[in-house]
Amino acid sequence: TIAKIDDSPTALRYPRGNAYGDLELPSEPRFLEPGKGRISREGRDGTIALLSVGSRLRECLEAAKRLEQFGISATVADARWV
């Protein structure tokens, strides 16, 4: 993504510590549109949303799974550009 941004200042952030390492990388690099997040899990009711910032997506997805046990269906949004 950073290689395609040539019209504004940019920064590249490396995470501190180890990553989980269990997610498959795409075979072809994808351009991540600056300023756009994504919905990682769509809730049913539209009443609660968990916003993942930084490296907390895994924890948000787990929280949504636990909430499901109480009948609460949460949307999880990955706000990677905050």
PDB file of C-alpha atoms in Angstrom:
ATOM      1  CA  THR A   1       0.000   0.000   0.000  1.00  0.00           C
ATOM      2  CA  ILE A   2       2.695   2.485   0.945  1.00  0.00           C
ATOM      3  CA  ALA A   3       4.423   1.951  -2.414  1.00  0.00           C
ATOM      4  CA  LYS A   4       1.345   3.316  -4.225  1.00  0.00           C
ATOM      5  CA  ILE A   5       0.968   6.470  -2.128  1.00  0.00           C
ATOM      6  CA  ASP A   6       3.083   9.168  -3.745  1.00  0.00           C
ATOM      7  CA  ASP A   7       0.968  12.307  -3.341  1.00  0.00           C
ATOM      8  CA  SER A   8       1.109  12.857   0.427  1.00  0.00           C
ATOM      9  CA  PRO A   9       3.327  12.227   3.446  1.00  0.00           C
ATOM     10  CA  THR A  10       3.204   8.634   4.666  1.00  0.00           C
ATOM     11  CA  ALA A  11       4.560   6.578   7.517  1.00  0.00           C
ATOM     12  CA  LEU A  12       5.134   2.867   7.889  1.00  0.00           C
ATOM     13  CA  ARG A  13       4.494   1.355  11.300  1.00  0.00           C
ATOM     14  CA  TYR A  14       6.020  -1.955  12.306  1.00  0.00           C
ATOM     15  CA  PRO A  15       4.354  -3.723  15.223  1.00  0.00           C
ATOM     16  CA  ARG A  16       6.270  -4.167  18.428  1.00  0.00           C
ATOM     17  CA  GLY A  17       6.817  -7.756  19.494  1.00  0.00           C
ATOM     18  CA  ASN A  18       5.701 -10.900  17.737  1.00  0.00           C
ATOM     19  CA  ALA A  19       2.699 -11.334  15.485  1.00  0.00           C
ATOM     20  CA  TYR A  20       0.440 -14.351  15.731  1.00  0.00           C
ATOM     21  CA  GLY A  21       1.636 -15.693  12.385  1.00  0.00           C
ATOM     22  CA  ASP A  22      -1.333 -17.966  11.726  1.00  0.00           C
ATOM     23  CA  LEU A  23      -3.072 -15.881   9.065  1.00  0.00           C
ATOM     24  CA  GLU A  24      -2.415 -16.664   5.433  1.00  0.00           C
ATOM     25  CA  LEU A  25      -1.052 -13.843   3.334  1.00  0.00           C
ATOM     26  CA  PRO A  26      -2.676 -13.247  -0.045  1.00  0.00           C
ATOM     27  CA  SER A  27      -0.729 -14.591  -3.023  1.00  0.00           C
ATOM     28  CA  GLU A  28      -0.840 -11.135  -4.632  1.00  0.00           C
ATOM     29  CA  PRO A  29      -0.328  -7.934  -2.611  1.00  0.00           C
ATOM     30  CA  ARG A  30      -3.521  -5.922  -2.086  1.00  0.00           C
ATOM     31  CA  PHE A  31      -3.757  -2.158  -2.072  1.00  0.00           C
ATOM     32  CA  LEU A  32      -5.383  -0.974   1.143  1.00  0.00           C
ATOM     33  CA  GLU A  33      -7.214   2.245   0.445  1.00  0.00           C
ATOM     34  CA  PRO A  34      -6.050   4.903   2.934  1.00  0.00           C
ATOM     35  CA  GLY A  35      -8.762   6.010   5.320  1.00  0.00           C
ATOM     36  CA  LYS A  36     -10.942   2.949   4.734  1.00  0.00           C
ATOM     37  CA  GLY A  37     -11.522   0.213   7.255  1.00  0.00           C
ATOM     38  CA  ARG A  38     -13.455  -3.004   6.794  1.00  0.00           C
ATOM     39  CA  ILE A  39     -16.176  -4.977   8.460  1.00  0.00           C
ATOM     40  CA  SER A  40     -14.620  -8.209   9.721  1.00  0.00           C
ATOM     41  CA  ARG A  41     -17.811  -9.615  11.223  1.00  0.00           C
ATOM     42  CA  GLU A  42     -21.360  -8.501  10.501  1.00  0.00           C
ATOM     43  CA  GLY A  43     -23.728  -8.521  13.465  1.00  0.00           C
ATOM     44  CA  ARG A  44     -27.419  -9.356  13.078  1.00  0.00           C
ATOM     45  CA  ASP A  45     -29.123  -6.670  15.130  1.00  0.00           C
ATOM     46  CA  GLY A  46     -27.145  -3.529  14.381  1.00  0.00           C
ATOM     47  CA  THR A  47     -27.163  -2.673  18.094  1.00  0.00           C
ATOM     48  CA  ILE A  48     -23.513  -3.086  19.060  1.00  0.00           C
ATOM     49  CA  ALA A  49     -20.195  -2.730  17.256  1.00  0.00           C
ATOM     50  CA  LEU A  50     -16.666  -3.437  18.413  1.00  0.00           C
ATOM     51  CA  LEU A  51     -14.009  -1.215  16.858  1.00  0.00           C
ATOM     52  CA  SER A  52     -10.608  -2.824  16.432  1.00  0.00           C
ATOM     53  CA  VAL A  53      -7.678  -0.417  16.469  1.00  0.00           C
ATOM     54  CA  GLY A  54      -4.092  -1.477  15.875  1.00  0.00           C
ATOM     55  CA  SER A  55      -3.414  -5.142  16.481  1.00  0.00           C
ATOM     56  CA  ARG A  56      -6.587  -5.909  18.478  1.00  0.00           C
ATOM     57  CA  LEU A  57      -8.725  -7.476  15.743  1.00  0.00           C
ATOM     58  CA  ARG A  58      -8.243 -10.994  17.096  1.00  0.00           C
ATOM     59  CA  GLU A  59      -9.412  -9.906  20.567  1.00  0.00           C
ATOM     60  CA  CYS A  60     -12.454  -8.091  19.138  1.00  0.00           C
ATOM     61  CA  LEU A  61     -13.484 -11.174  17.154  1.00  0.00           C
ATOM     62  CA  GLU A  62     -13.118 -13.317  20.283  1.00  0.00           C
ATOM     63  CA  ALA A  63     -15.194 -10.823  22.300  1.00  0.00           C
ATOM     64  CA  ALA A  64     -17.910 -10.949  19.636  1.00  0.00           C
ATOM     65  CA  LYS A  65     -17.884 -14.738  19.843  1.00  0.00           C
ATOM     66  CA  ARG A  66     -18.292 -14.593  23.633  1.00  0.00           C
ATOM     67  CA  LEU A  67     -21.103 -12.045  23.374  1.00  0.00           C
ATOM     68  CA  GLU A  68     -22.897 -14.445  21.025  1.00  0.00           C
ATOM     69  CA  GLN A  69     -23.198 -16.862  23.977  1.00  0.00           C
ATOM     70  CA  PHE A  70     -25.406 -14.238  25.657  1.00  0.00           C
ATOM     71  CA  GLY A  71     -27.533 -13.683  22.584  1.00  0.00           C
ATOM     72  CA  ILE A  72     -25.724 -10.485  21.570  1.00  0.00           C
ATOM     73  CA  SER A  73     -24.667 -10.314  17.934  1.00  0.00           C
ATOM     74  CA  ALA A  74     -21.875  -7.762  17.517  1.00  0.00           C
ATOM     75  CA  THR A  75     -20.400  -6.265  14.374  1.00  0.00           C
ATOM     76  CA  VAL A  76     -16.596  -6.058  14.371  1.00  0.00           C
ATOM     77  CA  ALA A  77     -15.025  -3.215  12.396  1.00  0.00           C
ATOM     78  CA  ASP A  78     -11.305  -3.168  11.630  1.00  0.00           C
ATOM     79  CA  ALA A  79     -10.296   0.517  11.786  1.00  0.00           C
ATOM     80  CA  ARG A  80      -6.793  -0.023  10.498  1.00  0.00           C
ATOM     81  CA  TRP A  81      -6.317   3.626   9.495  1.00  0.00           C
ATOM     82  CA  VAL A  82      -7.051   5.394  12.776  1.00  0.00           C
TER      83      VAL A  82
END
